[in-house]
Tab-separated table of N, CA and C in Angstrom:
chain	number	residue	atom	x	y	z
A	9	MET	N	95.556	103.748	78.510
A	9	MET	CA	96.234	103.450	79.683
A	9	MET	C	97.610	103.424	79.674
A	10	ASP	N	98.294	103.565	80.683
A	10	ASP	CA	99.783	103.837	80.872
A	10	ASP	C	99.931	102.163	80.793
A	11	GLY	N	101.015	101.660	80.334
A	11	GLY	CA	101.535	100.162	80.015
A	11	GLY	C	101.961	99.836	81.482
A	12	ILE	N	102.731	100.520	82.200
A	12	ILE	CA	102.912	99.987	83.511
A	12	ILE	C	101.682	99.646	84.521
A	13	VAL	N	100.767	100.838	84.314
A	13	VAL	CA	99.512	100.754	85.073
A	13	VAL	C	98.760	99.412	84.644
A	14	LEU	N	98.687	99.127	83.459
A	14	LEU	CA	98.021	97.957	82.879
A	14	LEU	C	98.703	96.712	83.393
A	15	LEU	N	99.921	96.784	83.600
A	15	LEU	CA	100.560	95.658	84.138
A	15	LEU	C	100.324	95.397	85.626
A	16	LYS	N	100.330	96.387	86.256
A	16	LYS	CA	100.105	96.519	87.698
A	16	LYS	C	98.742	96.165	87.940
A	17	ASP	N	97.744	96.467	87.081
A	17	ASP	CA	96.344	96.050	87.162
A	17	ASP	C	96.324	94.423	87.136
A	18	ASP	N	97.032	94.009	86.092
A	18	ASP	CA	96.851	92.586	86.013
A	18	ASP	C	97.530	91.791	87.195
A	19	HIS	N	98.495	92.401	87.903
A	19	HIS	CA	99.164	91.742	89.031
A	19	HIS	C	98.114	91.827	90.200
A	20	LYS	N	97.208	92.803	90.214
A	20	LYS	CA	96.361	93.018	91.239
A	20	LYS	C	95.157	91.836	90.999
A	21	THR	N	94.959	91.716	89.850
A	21	THR	CA	93.798	90.771	89.506
A	21	THR	C	94.319	89.364	90.022
A	22	VAL	N	95.599	88.945	89.649
A	22	VAL	CA	96.125	87.728	89.882
A	22	VAL	C	96.242	87.660	91.225
A	23	GLU	N	96.650	88.681	92.080
A	23	GLU	CA	96.874	88.429	93.454
A	23	GLU	C	95.404	88.265	94.215
A	24	LYS	N	94.521	88.986	93.728
A	24	LYS	CA	93.067	88.637	94.271
A	24	LYS	C	92.541	87.092	94.044
A	25	LEU	N	93.091	86.791	92.842
A	25	LEU	CA	92.618	85.274	92.546
A	25	LEU	C	93.520	84.411	93.508
A	26	PHE	N	94.689	84.810	93.928
A	26	PHE	CA	95.503	83.915	94.786
A	26	PHE	C	94.868	83.940	96.229
A	27	LYS	N	94.579	85.085	96.650
A	27	LYS	CA	94.011	85.096	97.877
A	27	LYS	C	92.458	84.436	97.909
A	28	GLN	N	91.704	84.369	96.881
A	28	GLN	CA	90.715	83.652	97.031
A	28	GLN	C	90.945	82.055	96.989
A	29	PHE	N	92.129	81.686	96.316
A	29	PHE	CA	92.365	80.352	96.319
A	29	PHE	C	92.786	79.867	97.806
A	30	GLU	N	93.749	80.941	98.414
A	30	GLU	CA	94.107	80.515	99.729
A	30	GLU	C	93.094	80.414	100.704
A	31	LYS	N	91.886	81.152	100.448
A	31	LYS	CA	90.946	81.095	101.370
A	31	LYS	C	89.851	79.866	101.281
A	32	ALA	N	89.854	79.293	100.122
A	32	ALA	CA	88.938	78.265	99.748
A	32	ALA	C	89.308	77.087	100.626
A	33	GLY	N	88.280	76.499	100.988
A	33	GLY	CA	88.359	75.433	102.005
A	33	GLY	C	89.172	74.169	101.459
A	34	GLU	N	89.481	73.108	102.302
A	34	GLU	CA	90.172	72.048	101.618
A	34	GLU	C	89.275	71.079	100.659
A	35	GLY	N	88.053	71.179	100.883
A	35	GLY	CA	86.991	70.410	100.106
A	35	GLY	C	86.361	71.270	98.892
A	36	ALA	N	87.024	72.543	98.630
A	36	ALA	CA	86.441	73.129	97.631
A	36	ALA	C	87.135	72.982	96.396
A	37	LEU	N	86.994	71.867	95.831
A	37	LEU	CA	87.688	71.317	94.679
A	37	LEU	C	87.142	72.101	93.521
A	38	ALA	N	85.797	72.287	93.498
A	38	ALA	CA	85.318	73.021	92.000
A	38	ALA	C	85.937	74.267	92.075
A	39	GLU	N	85.868	75.121	93.422
A	39	GLU	CA	85.954	76.392	93.343
A	39	GLU	C	87.669	76.506	93.002
A	40	LYS	N	88.402	75.686	93.547
A	40	LYS	CA	89.907	75.731	93.321
A	40	LYS	C	90.175	75.641	91.921
A	41	ARG	N	89.421	74.640	91.226
A	41	ARG	CA	89.653	74.663	89.827
A	41	ARG	C	89.367	75.664	89.007
A	42	LYS	N	88.220	76.261	89.362
A	42	LYS	CA	87.903	77.468	88.650
A	42	LYS	C	88.904	78.526	88.778
A	43	LEU	N	89.305	78.841	90.295
A	43	LEU	CA	90.269	79.938	90.172
A	43	LEU	C	91.652	79.601	89.636
A	44	ALA	N	92.157	78.252	89.723
A	44	ALA	CA	93.383	77.849	88.912
A	44	ALA	C	93.111	78.115	87.354
A	45	ASP	N	92.026	77.851	86.955
A	45	ASP	CA	91.698	78.322	85.492
A	45	ASP	C	91.751	79.584	85.172
A	46	GLN	N	91.152	80.478	86.073
A	46	GLN	CA	91.397	81.886	85.871
A	46	GLN	C	93.003	82.554	85.918
A	47	VAL	N	93.615	81.875	86.948
A	47	VAL	CA	94.991	82.149	87.053
A	47	VAL	C	95.617	81.796	85.912
A	48	ILE	N	95.537	80.652	85.331
A	48	ILE	CA	96.100	80.128	84.052
A	48	ILE	C	95.913	81.485	82.826
A	49	GLU	N	94.815	81.433	82.817
A	49	GLU	CA	94.243	82.483	81.596
A	49	GLU	C	94.936	83.809	81.892
A	50	GLU	N	94.706	84.411	83.081
A	50	GLU	CA	95.284	85.731	83.306
A	50	GLU	C	96.887	85.832	83.099
A	51	LEU	N	97.531	84.691	83.776
A	51	LEU	CA	98.981	84.880	83.743
A	51	LEU	C	99.483	84.408	82.328
A	52	THR	N	98.804	83.773	81.618
A	52	THR	CA	99.289	83.396	80.122
A	52	THR	C	99.143	84.629	79.270
A	53	THR	N	97.950	85.187	79.337
A	53	THR	CA	97.843	86.569	78.678
A	53	THR	C	98.992	87.576	79.257
A	54	HIS	N	99.237	87.796	80.089
A	54	HIS	CA	99.954	88.725	81.016
A	54	HIS	C	101.339	88.249	80.571
A	55	THR	N	101.955	87.353	80.470
A	55	THR	CA	103.307	86.983	80.053
A	55	THR	C	103.540	87.165	78.636
A	56	TRP	N	102.407	86.701	77.884
A	56	TRP	CA	102.456	86.985	76.491
A	56	TRP	C	102.659	88.618	76.046
A	57	ILE	N	101.757	89.305	76.754
A	57	ILE	CA	101.889	90.744	76.324
A	57	ILE	C	103.200	91.308	76.785
A	58	GLU	N	103.608	90.860	77.914
A	58	GLU	CA	104.921	91.463	78.397
A	58	GLU	C	105.945	91.055	77.530
A	59	GLU	N	106.094	89.834	77.155
A	59	GLU	CA	107.173	89.133	76.337
A	59	GLU	C	107.201	89.729	74.926
A	60	LYS	N	106.057	89.719	74.294
A	60	LYS	CA	105.911	90.251	72.914
A	60	LYS	C	105.942	91.880	72.670
A	61	ILE	N	105.605	92.772	73.849
A	61	ILE	CA	105.542	94.023	73.551
A	61	ILE	C	106.248	94.831	74.638
A	62	PHE	N	106.045	94.594	75.941
A	62	PHE	CA	106.662	95.361	76.807
A	62	PHE	C	108.149	95.309	77.137
A	63	TYR	N	108.442	94.057	77.336
A	63	TYR	CA	110.007	93.749	77.404
A	63	TYR	C	110.880	94.296	76.307
A	64	PRO	N	110.520	93.988	74.996
A	64	PRO	CA	111.277	94.726	73.956
A	64	PRO	C	111.418	96.081	73.974
A	65	ALA	N	110.102	96.704	74.331
A	65	ALA	CA	110.320	98.175	74.363
A	65	ALA	C	111.108	98.816	75.496
A	66	ALA	N	110.916	98.082	76.698
A	66	ALA	CA	111.510	98.472	78.025
A	66	ALA	C	113.196	98.505	77.844
A	67	ARG	N	113.397	97.309	77.115
A	67	ARG	CA	114.933	97.012	76.833
A	67	ARG	C	115.446	97.852	75.821
A	68	GLU	N	114.608	98.516	74.994
A	68	GLU	CA	115.083	99.546	74.163
A	68	GLU	C	115.325	100.863	74.635
A	69	ALA	N	114.336	101.204	75.505
A	69	ALA	CA	114.369	102.457	76.324
A	69	ALA	C	115.298	102.595	77.480
A	70	ALA	N	115.558	101.491	78.061
A	70	ALA	CA	116.475	101.409	79.449
A	70	ALA	C	117.436	100.136	79.053
A	71	PRO	N	118.371	100.515	78.119
A	71	PRO	CA	119.203	99.261	77.877
A	71	PRO	C	119.980	98.589	79.165
A	72	ASP	N	120.364	99.342	80.188
A	72	ASP	CA	120.736	98.834	81.267
A	72	ASP	C	119.869	97.806	82.205
A	73	SER	N	118.378	97.685	81.664
A	73	SER	CA	117.590	96.865	82.347
A	73	SER	C	117.709	95.509	81.563
A	74	LYS	N	118.669	95.242	80.717
A	74	LYS	CA	118.774	93.890	79.988
A	74	LYS	C	118.799	92.733	80.820
A	75	ASP	N	119.514	92.656	81.978
A	75	ASP	CA	119.647	91.682	82.772
A	75	ASP	C	118.240	91.271	83.795
A	76	HIS	N	117.676	92.483	83.978
A	76	HIS	CA	116.216	92.105	84.458
A	76	HIS	C	115.412	91.494	83.478
A	77	VAL	N	115.320	91.835	82.340
A	77	VAL	CA	114.374	91.471	81.407
A	77	VAL	C	114.809	89.929	80.933
A	78	LEU	N	116.081	89.489	81.055
A	78	LEU	CA	116.489	88.172	81.029
A	78	LEU	C	116.077	87.227	82.127
A	79	GLU	N	116.257	87.879	83.334
A	79	GLU	CA	115.750	87.151	84.643
A	79	GLU	C	114.277	87.061	84.639
A	80	SER	N	113.588	87.980	84.217
A	80	SER	CA	112.058	87.867	84.052
A	80	SER	C	111.611	86.860	83.194
A	81	VAL	N	112.156	86.728	82.015
A	81	VAL	CA	111.990	85.739	80.798
A	81	VAL	C	112.022	84.559	81.505
A	82	GLU	N	113.169	84.205	82.346
A	82	GLU	CA	113.489	82.869	83.002
A	82	GLU	C	112.481	82.535	83.878
A	83	GLU	N	112.128	83.560	84.673
A	83	GLU	CA	111.013	83.421	85.757
A	83	GLU	C	109.631	82.981	85.120
A	84	HIS	N	109.337	83.643	83.938
A	84	HIS	CA	108.223	83.242	83.135
A	84	HIS	C	108.143	81.839	82.808
A	85	HIS	N	109.441	81.460	82.305
A	85	HIS	CA	109.587	80.103	81.810
A	85	HIS	C	109.094	79.163	82.915
A	86	VAL	N	109.488	79.362	84.166
A	86	VAL	CA	109.060	78.468	85.236
A	86	VAL	C	107.745	78.482	85.443
A	87	VAL	N	107.006	79.688	85.314
A	87	VAL	CA	105.800	79.826	85.709
A	87	VAL	C	104.801	79.296	84.724
A	88	LEU	N	105.160	79.480	83.373
A	88	LEU	CA	104.401	78.817	82.412
A	88	LEU	C	104.341	77.337	82.621
A	89	TRP	N	105.428	76.799	82.650
A	89	TRP	CA	105.398	75.239	82.744
A	89	TRP	C	104.544	74.733	83.910
A	90	MET	N	104.701	75.609	85.197
A	90	MET	CA	103.770	75.328	86.119
A	90	MET	C	102.237	75.313	85.912
A	91	LEU	N	102.017	76.357	85.101
A	91	LEU	CA	100.520	76.638	84.538
A	91	LEU	C	99.969	75.582	83.817
A	92	SER	N	100.835	75.105	82.748
A	92	SER	CA	100.651	73.947	81.888
A	92	SER	C	100.264	72.621	82.746
A	93	GLU	N	101.006	72.424	83.833
A	93	GLU	CA	100.919	71.459	84.507
A	93	GLU	C	99.593	71.360	85.440
A	94	LEU	N	99.393	72.673	85.879
A	94	LEU	CA	98.175	72.669	86.777
A	94	LEU	C	97.024	72.856	85.754
A	95	LYS	N	97.054	72.979	84.334
A	95	LYS	CA	95.931	73.001	83.423
A	95	LYS	C	95.247	71.611	83.374
A	96	ASP	N	95.896	70.590	83.397
A	96	ASP	CA	95.437	69.286	83.361
A	96	ASP	C	95.540	68.532	84.562
A	97	MET	N	95.640	69.121	85.649
A	97	MET	CA	95.706	68.436	86.892
A	97	MET	C	94.457	68.574	87.877
A	98	ASP	N	94.148	67.391	88.282
A	98	ASP	CA	92.848	67.186	88.842
A	98	ASP	C	93.011	67.826	90.361
A	99	PRO	N	92.097	68.721	90.982
A	99	PRO	CA	92.284	69.533	92.094
A	99	PRO	C	92.191	68.628	93.401
A	100	ALA	N	91.806	67.231	93.041
A	100	ALA	CA	91.807	66.299	94.124
A	100	ALA	C	93.125	65.759	94.242
A	101	ASP	N	94.015	65.860	93.302
A	101	ASP	CA	95.553	65.441	93.281
A	101	ASP	C	96.182	66.066	94.577
A	102	GLU	N	96.795	65.150	95.376
A	102	GLU	CA	97.501	65.902	96.731
A	102	GLU	C	98.669	67.106	96.089
A	103	ARG	N	99.253	66.882	95.072
A	103	ARG	CA	100.272	67.836	94.773
A	103	ARG	C	99.392	69.235	94.093
A	104	PHE	N	98.110	69.363	93.862
A	104	PHE	CA	97.538	70.601	93.301
A	104	PHE	C	97.634	71.634	94.127
A	105	ASP	N	97.408	71.539	95.445
A	105	ASP	CA	97.483	72.866	96.312
A	105	ASP	C	99.129	73.231	96.413
A	106	ALA	N	99.830	72.172	96.625
A	106	ALA	CA	101.360	72.384	96.622
A	106	ALA	C	101.808	73.180	95.346
A	107	LYS	N	101.396	72.581	94.316
A	107	LYS	CA	101.779	73.362	93.031
A	107	LYS	C	101.358	74.702	92.848
A	108	MET	N	99.961	75.024	93.280
A	108	MET	CA	99.438	76.353	93.243
A	108	MET	C	100.286	77.257	94.379
A	109	THR	N	100.831	76.658	95.415
A	109	THR	CA	101.399	77.505	96.457
A	109	THR	C	102.737	77.743	96.001
A	110	VAL	N	103.444	77.042	95.345
A	110	VAL	CA	104.786	77.421	94.533
A	110	VAL	C	104.719	78.449	93.567
A	111	LEU	N	103.623	78.323	92.821
A	111	LEU	CA	103.193	79.143	91.763
A	111	LEU	C	103.204	80.401	92.386
A	112	MET	N	102.392	80.541	93.440
A	112	MET	CA	102.026	81.764	94.102
A	112	MET	C	103.269	82.553	94.528
A	113	GLU	N	104.153	81.686	95.157
A	113	GLU	CA	105.412	82.360	95.626
A	113	GLU	C	106.207	82.914	94.445
A	114	ASN	N	106.305	82.034	93.382
A	114	ASN	CA	107.022	82.490	92.303
A	114	ASN	C	106.558	83.832	91.633
A	115	VAL	N	105.218	83.787	91.605
A	115	VAL	CA	104.545	85.241	90.923
A	115	VAL	C	104.857	86.417	91.786
A	116	ARG	N	104.566	85.922	93.054
A	116	ARG	CA	104.557	87.347	93.856
A	116	ARG	C	105.926	87.787	94.004
A	117	HIS	N	107.181	86.884	94.024
A	117	HIS	CA	108.465	87.285	93.818
A	117	HIS	C	108.746	88.199	92.658
A	118	HIS	N	108.347	87.566	91.583
A	118	HIS	CA	108.593	88.315	90.249
A	118	HIS	C	107.952	89.831	90.296
A	119	VAL	N	106.560	89.758	90.748
A	119	VAL	CA	105.653	91.055	90.879
A	119	VAL	C	106.495	91.975	91.771
A	120	GLU	N	106.857	91.575	92.871
A	120	GLU	CA	107.654	92.245	93.695
A	120	GLU	C	108.915	93.156	93.007
A	121	GLU	N	109.741	92.349	92.384
A	121	GLU	CA	110.804	92.802	91.716
A	121	GLU	C	110.478	93.787	90.555
A	122	GLU	N	109.527	93.479	89.887
A	122	GLU	CA	109.000	94.401	88.772
A	122	GLU	C	108.536	95.498	89.187
A	123	GLU	N	107.649	95.752	90.194
A	123	GLU	CA	107.134	96.934	90.533
A	123	GLU	C	107.865	97.739	91.522
A	124	LYS	N	108.841	96.983	92.401
A	124	LYS	CA	109.842	97.910	93.235
A	124	LYS	C	111.108	98.522	92.686
A	125	GLU	N	111.568	97.452	91.729
A	125	GLU	CA	112.817	97.776	91.152
A	125	GLU	C	112.951	98.309	89.926
A	126	TRP	N	112.084	97.687	89.041
A	126	TRP	CA	112.340	97.702	87.498
A	126	TRP	C	111.230	98.749	86.942
A	127	PHE	N	110.137	98.584	87.273
A	127	PHE	CA	109.151	99.715	86.706
A	127	PHE	C	109.438	100.958	86.813
A	128	PRO	N	109.933	101.533	88.101
A	128	PRO	CA	110.395	103.036	88.357
A	128	PRO	C	111.333	103.321	87.204
A	129	GLU	N	112.281	102.463	86.944
A	129	GLU	CA	113.405	102.738	85.997
A	129	GLU	C	112.925	102.932	84.627
A	130	VAL	N	112.105	101.880	84.277
A	130	VAL	CA	111.602	102.120	82.959
A	130	VAL	C	110.499	103.258	82.738
A	131	ARG	N	109.722	103.380	83.847
A	131	ARG	CA	108.975	104.718	83.653
A	131	ARG	C	109.662	105.838	83.416
A	132	LYS	N	110.844	106.116	84.060
A	132	LYS	CA	111.770	107.232	83.915
A	132	LYS	C	112.258	107.178	82.409
A	133	ALA	N	112.667	106.099	82.050
A	133	ALA	CA	113.476	105.947	80.563
A	133	ALA	C	112.413	106.295	79.568
A	134	MET	N	111.111	105.938	79.726
A	134	MET	CA	110.127	105.887	78.547
A	134	MET	C	109.479	107.123	78.384
A	135	GLY	N	108.923	107.616	79.612
A	135	GLY	CA	108.033	108.993	79.562
A	135	GLY	C	106.506	108.479	79.309
A	136	ARG	N	105.750	109.405	79.834
A	136	ARG	CA	104.227	109.149	79.694
A	136	ARG	C	103.642	108.870	78.271
A	137	ASN	N	104.029	109.403	77.307
A	137	ASN	CA	103.523	109.248	76.033
A	137	ASN	C	103.740	107.886	75.454
A	138	ARG	N	104.953	107.424	75.505
A	138	ARG	CA	105.441	106.048	75.138
A	138	ARG	C	104.794	105.025	75.945
A	139	LEU	N	104.644	105.203	77.260
A	139	LEU	CA	103.922	104.320	78.102
A	139	LEU	C	102.440	104.292	77.794
A	140	LYS	N	101.716	105.350	77.303
A	140	LYS	CA	100.560	105.224	76.943
A	140	LYS	C	100.268	104.598	75.686
A	141	GLU	N	101.232	104.736	74.655
A	141	GLU	CA	101.247	104.172	73.467
A	141	GLU	C	101.143	102.434	73.627
A	142	LEU	N	102.073	102.101	74.510
A	142	LEU	CA	102.456	100.698	74.962
A	142	LEU	C	101.087	100.039	75.503
A	143	GLY	N	100.576	100.917	76.497
A	143	GLY	CA	99.464	100.506	77.157
A	143	GLY	C	98.337	100.051	75.996
A	144	GLU	N	98.000	101.049	75.266
A	144	GLU	CA	96.951	100.701	74.248
A	144	GLU	C	97.414	99.393	73.441
A	145	GLU	N	98.628	99.347	72.960
A	145	GLU	CA	98.852	98.134	72.200
A	145	GLU	C	98.859	96.970	73.028
A	146	MET	N	99.291	96.756	74.423
A	146	MET	CA	99.006	95.741	75.141
A	146	MET	C	97.610	95.313	75.311
A	147	GLU	N	96.699	96.302	75.533
A	147	GLU	CA	95.333	96.344	75.817
A	147	GLU	C	94.645	95.465	74.620
A	148	SER	N	95.273	96.051	73.408
A	148	SER	CA	94.342	95.283	72.151
A	148	SER	C	94.991	93.989	71.871
A	149	ALA	N	96.431	93.594	72.342
A	149	ALA	CA	96.980	92.269	72.140
A	149	ALA	C	96.521	91.343	73.066
A	150	LYS	N	95.765	91.693	74.104
A	150	LYS	CA	95.300	90.777	74.995
A	150	LYS	C	94.110	90.007	74.335
A	151	ALA	N	93.514	90.397	73.319
A	151	ALA	CA	92.340	89.946	72.664
A	151	ALA	C	92.913	88.796	71.806
A	152	THR	N	94.059	88.819	71.475
A	152	THR	CA	94.717	87.808	70.489
A	152	THR	C	95.748	86.706	71.209
A	153	ALA	N	95.854	87.129	72.327
A	153	ALA	CA	96.830	86.304	73.130
A	153	ALA	C	96.597	84.811	73.376
A	154	PRO	N	97.520	84.106	73.246
A	154	PRO	CA	97.090	82.696	73.124
A	154	PRO	C	96.540	81.960	74.706
A	155	SER	N	95.986	80.781	74.769
A	155	SER	CA	95.334	80.339	75.977
A	155	SER	C	96.207	79.340	76.446
A	156	ASP	N	97.046	78.717	75.544
A	156	ASP	CA	97.965	77.726	76.101
A	156	ASP	C	99.285	78.331	76.518
A	157	PRO	N	99.641	77.926	77.866
A	157	PRO	CA	100.862	78.683	78.522
A	157	PRO	C	102.047	78.234	77.724
A	158	LEU	N	102.177	77.003	77.044
A	158	LEU	CA	103.404	76.659	76.292
A	158	LEU	C	103.447	77.159	74.951
A	159	THR	N	102.564	78.153	74.620
A	159	THR	CA	102.821	78.968	73.333
A	159	THR	C	103.339	80.335	73.623
A	160	VAL	N	103.697	80.740	74.819
A	160	VAL	CA	104.265	81.955	75.055
A	160	VAL	C	105.727	81.694	74.705
A	161	PRO	N	106.401	82.555	74.166
A	161	PRO	CA	107.775	82.443	73.809
A	161	PRO	C	108.684	81.990	74.827
A	162	SER	N	108.614	82.233	76.194
A	162	SER	CA	109.750	81.857	77.055
A	162	SER	C	109.445	80.615	77.522
A	163	ALA	N	108.310	80.000	77.278
A	163	ALA	CA	108.038	78.500	77.522
A	163	ALA	C	108.881	77.613	76.627
A	164	GLU	N	109.183	78.098	75.486
A	164	GLU	CA	109.847	77.163	74.734
A	164	GLU	C	111.360	77.243	74.683
A	165	GLN	N	111.892	78.118	75.723
A	165	GLN	CA	113.256	78.164	75.646
A	165	GLN	C	114.062	77.113	76.468
């Protein structure tokens, strides 16, 4: 699978979870907890493979994208800390839904920038074969990605 297609598939998976969270009723605390846990898992894995594999390769292939990569890493930093806070937060906490809403806004902004502005540039610079190699590498790295958001490199900066 092409690396950009893999990342876009991850984006779709997370967006689907966001929509389910938004549709969950006010009293659906167990469902919201389950969805938040899935979001935490998906985004932790996704940011890990982006930072460890995709971003370095993209930066090498498209040196002009350096600023985009640096901005993305900072966006990851914010998201990962929010994920770590959500991980231990009771869904009955009055801040739980608000925190999820802010997380969704941040992630949606990040995804839009990547998909509309940056991915086309990277696709052009890398070519199909390199993107397929990256896709395979990222897919296999998902199995060893950490589950703790704060172990992703950008969380520590």
